[in-house]
CSV table of C-alpha atoms (C1' of nucleotides) in Angstrom, one decimal:
chain,number,residue,atom,x,y,z
J,12,MET,CA,-99.6,-64.1,22.2
J,13,GLU,CA,-95.9,-64.2,21.7
J,14,SER,CA,-95.8,-67.8,22.5
J,15,ALA,CA,-98.1,-68.3,19.7
J,16,TRP,CA,-95.5,-66.5,17.5
J,17,VAL,CA,-92.7,-68.8,19.0
J,18,ASP,CA,-94.8,-71.7,18.1
J,19,THR,CA,-95.3,-71.0,14.5
J,20,ALA,CA,-91.8,-69.8,14.2
J,21,LEU,CA,-89.3,-71.0,11.5
J,22,ASP,CA,-87.0,-73.1,13.3
J,23,LEU,CA,-83.8,-71.9,12.7
J,24,ASN,CA,-81.8,-74.4,14.4
J,25,ILE,CA,-80.1,-72.1,16.5
J,26,ASN,CA,-79.5,-74.8,18.6
J,27,PRO,CA,-79.4,-78.1,17.0
J,28,PHE,CA,-78.8,-80.1,19.7
J,29,TYR,CA,-81.9,-79.3,21.6
J,30,HIS,CA,-83.8,-79.8,18.4
J,31,SER,CA,-82.2,-83.4,18.3
J,32,ASN,CA,-83.3,-84.0,21.5
J,33,LYS,CA,-86.7,-83.2,20.7
J,34,THR,CA,-86.7,-85.3,17.7
J,35,LEU,CA,-85.2,-88.1,19.6
J,36,LYS,CA,-87.8,-87.7,22.3
J,37,GLY,CA,-90.6,-88.1,19.7
J,38,GLU,CA,-88.6,-91.1,18.0
J,39,SER,CA,-88.6,-92.8,21.5
J,40,LYS,CA,-92.2,-93.4,21.4
J,41,GLY,CA,-93.1,-91.1,24.1
J,42,GLU,CA,-91.0,-92.4,26.6
J,43,VAL,CA,-91.3,-90.1,29.9
J,44,ALA,CA,-87.8,-90.5,30.9
J,45,ASP,CA,-85.3,-88.2,29.1
J,46,SER,CA,-82.4,-90.1,30.6
J,47,ASP,CA,-83.1,-93.8,29.6
J,48,VAL,CA,-83.0,-93.2,25.8
J,49,LYS,CA,-83.6,-96.8,24.3
J,50,VAL,CA,-82.2,-96.1,20.8
J,51,PRO,CA,-78.9,-98.0,20.7
J,52,VAL,CA,-75.7,-95.4,21.0
J,53,LYS,CA,-74.5,-95.8,17.5
J,54,GLN,CA,-77.8,-95.3,15.7
J,55,GLU,CA,-78.1,-92.1,18.1
J,56,THR,CA,-74.9,-90.7,17.0
J,57,GLY,CA,-75.8,-91.5,13.4
J,58,VAL,CA,-79.1,-89.5,13.5
J,59,LEU,CA,-77.5,-86.9,15.6
J,60,VAL,CA,-74.8,-86.5,12.8
J,61,GLU,CA,-77.2,-86.6,10.2
J,62,GLU,CA,-79.1,-83.9,12.1
J,63,LEU,CA,-75.9,-81.9,12.3
J,64,ASN,CA,-75.5,-82.2,8.5
J,65,ARG,CA,-78.7,-81.3,7.5
J,66,VAL,CA,-78.8,-78.2,10.3
J,67,ASN,CA,-75.3,-77.2,8.7
J,68,ALA,CA,-76.8,-77.2,5.2
J,69,GLU,CA,-79.6,-75.0,6.2
J,70,ASN,CA,-77.6,-72.7,7.9
J,71,LYS,CA,-75.5,-72.4,4.7
J,72,LYS,CA,-78.4,-71.6,3.0
J,73,LEU,CA,-79.7,-69.0,5.1
J,74,ASN,CA,-76.2,-67.5,5.3
J,75,GLU,CA,-76.3,-67.1,1.6
J,76,MET,CA,-79.9,-65.4,1.8
J,77,LEU,CA,-78.4,-63.2,4.2
J,78,THR,CA,-75.4,-62.2,2.2
J,79,ASP,CA,-77.7,-61.8,-0.8
J,80,LEU,CA,-79.9,-59.6,1.2
J,81,CYS,CA,-76.9,-57.5,2.4
J,82,GLU,CA,-75.7,-57.2,-1.1
J,83,LYS,CA,-78.9,-55.8,-2.2
J,84,TYR,CA,-79.1,-53.8,0.8
J,85,TYR,CA,-75.7,-52.3,-0.1
J,86,SER,CA,-76.7,-51.2,-3.7
J,87,LEU,CA,-80.0,-49.7,-2.2
J,88,HIS,CA,-78.2,-47.9,0.2
J,89,ASN,CA,-75.6,-46.2,-2.4
J,90,GLN,CA,-78.5,-45.3,-4.6
J,91,PHE,CA,-80.1,-43.8,-2.0
J,92,MET,CA,-76.7,-41.9,-0.8
J,93,GLU,CA,-76.8,-40.5,-4.2
J,94,LEU,CA,-80.1,-39.4,-4.6
J,95,VAL,CA,-80.1,-37.7,-1.0
J,96,SER,CA,-76.8,-36.0,-1.7
J,97,LYS,CA,-78.1,-34.6,-4.6
J,98,ASN,CA,-81.5,-33.4,-2.8
J,99,SER,CA,-79.3,-32.1,-0.2
J,100,GLU,CA,-77.5,-30.0,-2.6
J,101,ASN,CA,-80.6,-28.4,-3.8
J,102,GLU,CA,-81.9,-27.9,-0.3
J,103,ALA,CA,-78.8,-26.0,0.8
J,104,ALA,CA,-79.2,-23.9,-2.0
J,105,THR,CA,-82.7,-23.1,-1.7
J,106,SER,CA,-83.5,-23.1,2.0
J,107,LYS,CA,-81.4,-23.3,5.0
J,108,LYS,CA,-84.0,-24.7,6.9
J,109,ARG,CA,-84.5,-26.7,9.3
J,110,LYS,CA,-83.7,-28.9,12.1
J,111,ALA,CA,-86.2,-31.2,11.7
J,112,GLU,CA,-85.4,-31.8,8.2
J,113,CYS,CA,-81.9,-32.4,8.8
J,114,GLU,CA,-82.8,-34.9,11.2
J,115,ASP,CA,-84.7,-36.6,8.8
J,116,TYR,CA,-81.9,-36.9,6.4
J,117,THR,CA,-79.7,-38.2,9.0
J,118,ASN,CA,-82.2,-40.6,10.4
J,119,MET,CA,-82.9,-41.9,7.1
J,120,ILE,CA,-79.3,-42.3,5.7
J,121,GLY,CA,-76.7,-41.7,8.2
J,122,PHE,CA,-75.2,-39.1,6.2
J,123,SER,CA,-72.3,-37.8,8.4
J,124,GLY,CA,-70.5,-35.1,6.8
J,125,ASN,CA,-67.6,-35.3,8.8
J,126,ASP,CA,-66.9,-36.3,12.4
J,127,GLU,CA,-66.2,-33.9,15.2
J,128,SER,CA,-65.6,-30.2,14.5
J,129,SER,CA,-64.4,-30.3,11.2
J,130,CYS,CA,-67.2,-28.5,9.2
J,131,ILE,CA,-65.2,-25.4,7.7
J,132,ASP,CA,-67.3,-22.4,8.1
J,133,GLU,CA,-68.6,-21.1,11.4
J,134,GLU,CA,-72.1,-20.7,9.9
J,135,SER,CA,-72.9,-24.0,8.5
J,136,CYS,CA,-71.1,-25.5,11.6
J,137,LYS,CA,-73.5,-24.5,14.0
J,138,ARG,CA,-76.7,-25.6,12.7
J,139,PRO,CA,-75.5,-28.4,10.8
J,140,LYS,CA,-73.5,-29.2,13.6
J,141,GLU,CA,-76.6,-31.1,14.9
J,142,CYS,CA,-77.8,-31.7,11.3
J,143,PHE,CA,-75.3,-33.4,9.8
J,144,LYS,CA,-72.7,-34.6,12.6
J,145,ALA,CA,-74.7,-37.0,14.1
J,146,LYS,CA,-75.3,-40.4,12.8
J,147,ILE,CA,-78.7,-41.6,14.3
J,148,SER,CA,-79.6,-45.2,15.1
J,149,SER,CA,-82.2,-46.7,17.2
J,150,VAL,CA,-82.0,-49.8,19.1
J,151,TYR,CA,-85.0,-51.4,20.8
J,152,LEU,CA,-84.6,-53.4,23.7
J,153,ARG,CA,-87.2,-55.7,25.3
J,154,THR,CA,-87.1,-55.8,28.8
J,155,ASP,CA,-89.1,-56.7,32.1
J,156,PRO,CA,-91.5,-53.9,32.5
J,157,SER,CA,-91.3,-54.2,36.0
J,158,ASP,CA,-87.8,-53.3,35.7
J,159,ASN,CA,-87.7,-49.3,36.0
J,160,SER,CA,-83.9,-49.0,35.2
J,161,MET,CA,-83.4,-47.7,31.9
J,162,ILE,CA,-80.1,-49.0,31.1
J,163,VAL,CA,-79.2,-50.5,27.9
J,164,ARG,CA,-75.7,-52.5,28.0
J,165,ASP,CA,-74.1,-52.0,24.6
J,166,GLY,CA,-70.5,-52.5,25.5
J,167,TYR,CA,-69.8,-48.9,25.7
J,168,GLN,CA,-69.3,-46.6,29.0
J,169,TRP,CA,-72.1,-44.1,29.6
J,170,ARG,CA,-72.5,-41.3,32.0
J,171,LYS,CA,-76.1,-39.7,32.5
J,172,TYR,CA,-76.5,-36.0,32.3
J,173,GLY,CA,-80.1,-35.5,32.2
J,174,GLN,CA,-83.6,-37.1,32.5
J,175,LYS,CA,-86.9,-35.4,31.1
J,176,VAL,CA,-90.3,-36.1,31.0
J,177,THR,CA,-91.5,-35.5,27.2
J,178,ARG,CA,-95.2,-34.8,26.3
J,179,ASP,CA,-95.6,-37.8,24.1
J,180,ASN,CA,-94.6,-40.1,26.6
J,181,PRO,CA,-95.4,-40.6,30.3
J,182,SER,CA,-92.1,-42.4,30.9
J,183,PRO,CA,-89.1,-40.1,31.4
J,184,ARG,CA,-86.4,-40.0,28.9
J,185,ALA,CA,-82.9,-40.5,30.0
J,186,TYR,CA,-79.8,-38.6,28.6
J,187,PHE,CA,-76.5,-40.1,28.3
J,188,LYS,CA,-73.0,-39.4,26.7
J,189,CYS,CA,-70.2,-41.8,26.3
J,190,SER,CA,-67.9,-41.4,29.2
J,191,PHE,CA,-65.2,-43.8,28.0
J,192,ALA,CA,-63.3,-41.3,26.0
J,193,PRO,CA,-63.6,-37.7,27.1
J,194,SER,CA,-63.8,-36.5,23.8
J,195,CYS,CA,-66.3,-38.8,22.5
J,196,PRO,CA,-69.4,-37.2,21.0
J,197,VAL,CA,-71.7,-39.8,21.3
J,198,LYS,CA,-75.1,-39.3,23.1
J,199,ARG,CA,-77.7,-41.8,23.8
J,200,LYS,CA,-81.2,-41.2,24.7
J,201,VAL,CA,-83.3,-44.0,26.2
J,202,GLN,CA,-86.9,-44.1,27.0
J,203,ARG,CA,-89.8,-46.6,27.3
J,204,SER,CA,-91.9,-46.8,24.2
J,205,ALA,CA,-95.3,-45.3,24.8
J,206,GLU,CA,-97.1,-48.2,23.5
J,207,ASP,CA,-95.1,-51.0,25.1
J,208,PRO,CA,-93.6,-50.0,28.3
J,209,SER,CA,-91.5,-53.2,28.2
J,210,ILE,CA,-89.5,-52.1,25.2
J,211,LEU,CA,-86.8,-49.4,25.9
J,212,VAL,CA,-85.9,-47.5,22.7
J,213,ALA,CA,-82.3,-46.2,22.8
J,214,THR,CA,-81.3,-43.5,20.3
J,215,TYR,CA,-78.0,-43.0,19.3
J,216,GLU,CA,-76.4,-39.9,18.1
J,217,GLY,CA,-73.1,-39.5,16.6
J,218,GLU,CA,-70.2,-41.8,16.2
J,219,HIS,CA,-67.2,-43.4,18.8
J,220,ASN,CA,-64.2,-42.1,18.3
J,221,HIS,CA,-62.7,-44.9,19.8
J,222,PRO,CA,-62.8,-48.5,20.0
J,223,GLN,CA,-65.2,-50.5,21.8
J,224,PRO,CA,-64.1,-51.1,25.4
J,225,SER,CA,-63.4,-54.5,26.4
J,226,PRO,CA,-65.2,-56.0,29.1
J,227,ALA,CA,-62.2,-55.9,31.3
J,228,GLU,CA,-62.1,-52.4,30.8
J,229,LEU,CA,-65.3,-51.8,31.4
J,230,SER,CA,-65.3,-53.3,34.7
J,231,PHE,CA,-62.1,-51.8,35.2
J,232,SER,CA,-62.5,-48.1,34.5
J,233,SER,CA,-64.4,-46.1,36.8
J,234,ASN,CA,-67.6,-47.5,38.4
J,235,SER,CA,-70.2,-46.3,35.9
J,236,ASN,CA,-71.4,-49.7,35.2
J,237,ALA,CA,-70.4,-51.0,38.4
J,238,ASN,CA,-72.5,-48.5,40.2
J,239,PRO,CA,-75.2,-49.9,42.3
J,240,ARG,CA,-77.7,-48.5,40.4
J,241,SER,CA,-76.4,-50.0,37.3
J,242,ALA,CA,-75.4,-53.0,38.6
J,243,PRO,CA,-78.3,-54.7,38.6
J,244,VAL,CA,-78.3,-54.6,34.6
J,245,SER,CA,-75.3,-56.4,34.3
J,246,ALA,CA,-77.5,-59.3,35.6
J,247,PRO,CA,-77.6,-61.3,32.3
J,248,THR,CA,-81.3,-61.3,32.0
J,249,LYS,CA,-81.3,-57.8,31.0
J,250,SER,CA,-78.7,-57.2,28.9
J,251,SER,CA,-79.5,-60.6,27.2
J,252,ALA,CA,-83.1,-59.4,26.7
J,253,SER,CA,-84.2,-60.0,23.2
J,254,ALA,CA,-83.0,-57.0,21.1
J,255,VAL,CA,-83.8,-56.0,17.6
J,256,THR,CA,-81.6,-53.5,16.4
J,257,LEU,CA,-82.4,-50.8,13.9
J,258,GLU,CA,-79.2,-49.0,12.7
J,259,LEU,CA,-80.6,-46.9,10.3
J,260,MET,CA,-77.4,-44.9,9.4
J,261,GLN,CA,-74.7,-47.6,9.2
J,262,PRO,CA,-74.9,-50.9,8.6
J,263,ALA,CA,-72.0,-52.2,10.4
J,264,GLY,CA,-69.0,-51.3,12.6
J,265,MET,CA,-70.7,-47.9,13.9
J,266,GLY,CA,-68.3,-47.8,16.3
J,267,ASP,CA,-65.0,-46.8,14.6
J,268,ASP,CA,-65.6,-45.7,11.0
J,269,THR,CA,-62.6,-43.4,11.6
J,270,LYS,CA,-61.2,-46.0,9.5
J,271,LYS,CA,-63.4,-45.3,6.5
J,272,PRO,CA,-61.5,-47.6,4.0
J,273,VAL,CA,-62.4,-50.9,5.7
J,274,GLN,CA,-62.8,-53.6,3.4
J,275,GLN,CA,-66.5,-53.8,2.1
J,276,THR,CA,-66.4,-57.7,2.6
J,277,THR,CA,-65.4,-57.2,6.2
J,278,ILE,CA,-68.3,-54.8,7.1
J,279,GLN,CA,-70.4,-57.2,5.0
J,280,GLN,CA,-69.3,-60.2,7.2
J,281,ILE,CA,-70.2,-58.1,10.7
J,282,LEU,CA,-73.4,-57.1,9.0
J,283,VAL,CA,-74.3,-60.6,8.2
J,284,GLN,CA,-73.3,-61.6,11.8
J,285,LYS,CA,-75.3,-58.6,13.3
J,286,MET,CA,-78.2,-59.2,11.2
J,287,ALA,CA,-78.4,-62.7,11.8
J,288,ALA,CA,-78.0,-62.2,15.6
J,289,SER,CA,-80.7,-59.8,15.8
J,290,LEU,CA,-82.9,-61.5,13.2
J,291,THR,CA,-82.8,-64.9,14.9
J,292,ARG,CA,-83.5,-63.5,17.9
J,293,ASP,CA,-86.6,-61.9,16.8
J,294,PRO,CA,-89.6,-64.3,16.7
J,295,ASN,CA,-91.6,-62.1,14.4
J,296,PHE,CA,-89.0,-62.2,12.1
J,297,THR,CA,-88.5,-65.8,11.9
J,298,ALA,CA,-92.4,-66.4,11.8
J,299,ALA,CA,-92.5,-63.9,8.9
J,300,LEU,CA,-89.6,-65.6,7.2
J,301,ALA,CA,-91.5,-68.8,7.5
J,302,ALA,CA,-94.5,-67.5,6.1
J,303,ALA,CA,-92.6,-65.6,3.1
J,304,ILE,CA,-90.7,-68.6,2.0
J,305,SER,CA,-92.8,-71.2,3.3
J,306,GLY,CA,-92.4,-72.9,0.1
J,307,GLY,CA,-88.7,-73.1,-0.2
J,308,VAL,CA,-86.1,-74.2,2.4
J,309,VAL,CA,-88.4,-74.6,5.1
J,310,ASP,CA,-90.4,-77.1,3.6
J,311,GLN,CA,-87.6,-79.2,2.7
J,312,HIS,CA,-87.0,-78.9,6.4
J,313,ARG,CA,-90.5,-79.7,7.3
J,314,ILE,CA,-90.6,-82.6,4.9
J,315,GLN,CA,-87.5,-84.2,6.2
J,316,LYS,CA,-88.8,-83.5,9.9
J,317,TRP,CA,-91.9,-85.8,9.2
V,130,DC,C1',-62.9,-37.7,49.0
V,131,DG,C1',-63.9,-38.7,44.3
V,132,DC,C1',-66.9,-40.0,41.1
V,133,DG,C1',-71.6,-40.7,39.1
V,134,DT,C1',-76.4,-39.6,39.6
V,135,DT,C1',-80.4,-36.8,40.2
V,136,DT,C1',-83.1,-32.8,39.5
V,137,DG,C1',-84.5,-28.2,38.9
V,138,DA,C1',-83.2,-24.3,36.3
V,139,DC,C1',-81.9,-22.4,32.2
V,140,DC,C1',-81.3,-22.2,27.1
V,141,DG,C1',-82.7,-22.1,22.3
V,142,DG,C1',-85.9,-23.7,18.6
V,143,DC,C1',-90.4,-23.7,16.9
V,144,DG,C1',-95.4,-23.1,16.4
V,145,DC,C1',-99.1,-20.0,16.7
Q,252,DG,C1',-93.8,-11.5,20.7
Q,253,DC,C1',-95.1,-15.4,23.5
Q,254,DG,C1',-95.4,-19.9,25.3
Q,255,DC,C1',-94.1,-24.6,24.9
Q,256,DC,C1',-90.9,-28.2,24.7
Q,257,DG,C1',-86.7,-30.8,24.1
Q,258,DG,C1',-82.1,-30.8,25.4
Q,259,DT,C1',-78.2,-29.5,28.3
Q,260,DC,C1',-76.0,-27.3,32.5
Q,261,DA,C1',-74.6,-27.7,37.2
Q,262,DA,C1',-75.3,-27.9,42.2
Q,263,DA,C1',-76.6,-31.1,45.3
Q,264,DC,C1',-76.7,-35.5,46.9
Q,265,DG,C1',-75.4,-40.5,47.6
Q,266,DC,C1',-72.2,-44.3,47.3
Q,267,DG,C1',-67.9,-46.6,47.9
DNA sequence: CGCGTTTGACCGGCGC
DNA sequence: GCGCCGGTCAAACGCG
């Protein structure tokens, strides 16, 4: 099923050399042996350079598309924020309800009033503590279904503090707190998708109030991830499983937005990188993109290819 | 012995 | 008011 998607997927040329090899193989009239390519070296490098240029141009175009997308996202995001802040004012005035609703808001916009315990009055602090404090984002990770460990490697250090079987899902939900910084309020829930057990759903609440630990720090400080149960995860297969990240709250840099006045361009760059990384790893996206813009860049690509 | 995980108990919110 | 359910706590346990 998925292989079908992959086959029809837009070739984004993530790995141009592989691609080049394929074309070369095709050009070498079905020679079986890979090693003895009969094309003269000069001609070969010429083809490669040409291919590389073409790929660069395509990447540039895709990059522009992504940037454009980001700009649109930002303007929409801002509009939505305005709308919601108006709504929440009304909401606060009329009803002091309710967790679920609050969570909906946070879910949709990533509205985090203030970090930490900076709420002003006690009353609004207790409930909204949960309502407004936490930024919530979800990460979907494809893993081996036979792999029972619920470990999501995201560069932070987590301490498990609970596990629970929930009603709507036979697989247990694990609760983690960020243990890299003692005061870090971030929590993470990890649970297998009810529909597709091969997909891990990690839900993050809150923001890290510390920078992302470096790999050295991670392997150094405490054994949380070097623990026997966690260790297998560091196997590249799992951590590099194809991941689609839906960061509902904050487009980028969600680790440390204590430094709010980050240049928007920087954020944009990070966002572009993140999106590109996520999207290009997702065969569904590439396929959808291919379908959507099949008249444009891709056609040009295909024409050249044929 | 220290640290992290496991797991049953407990608590609070919510619906009926 | 009661019961269900999700989230958290904390003692017990295991590992290095």
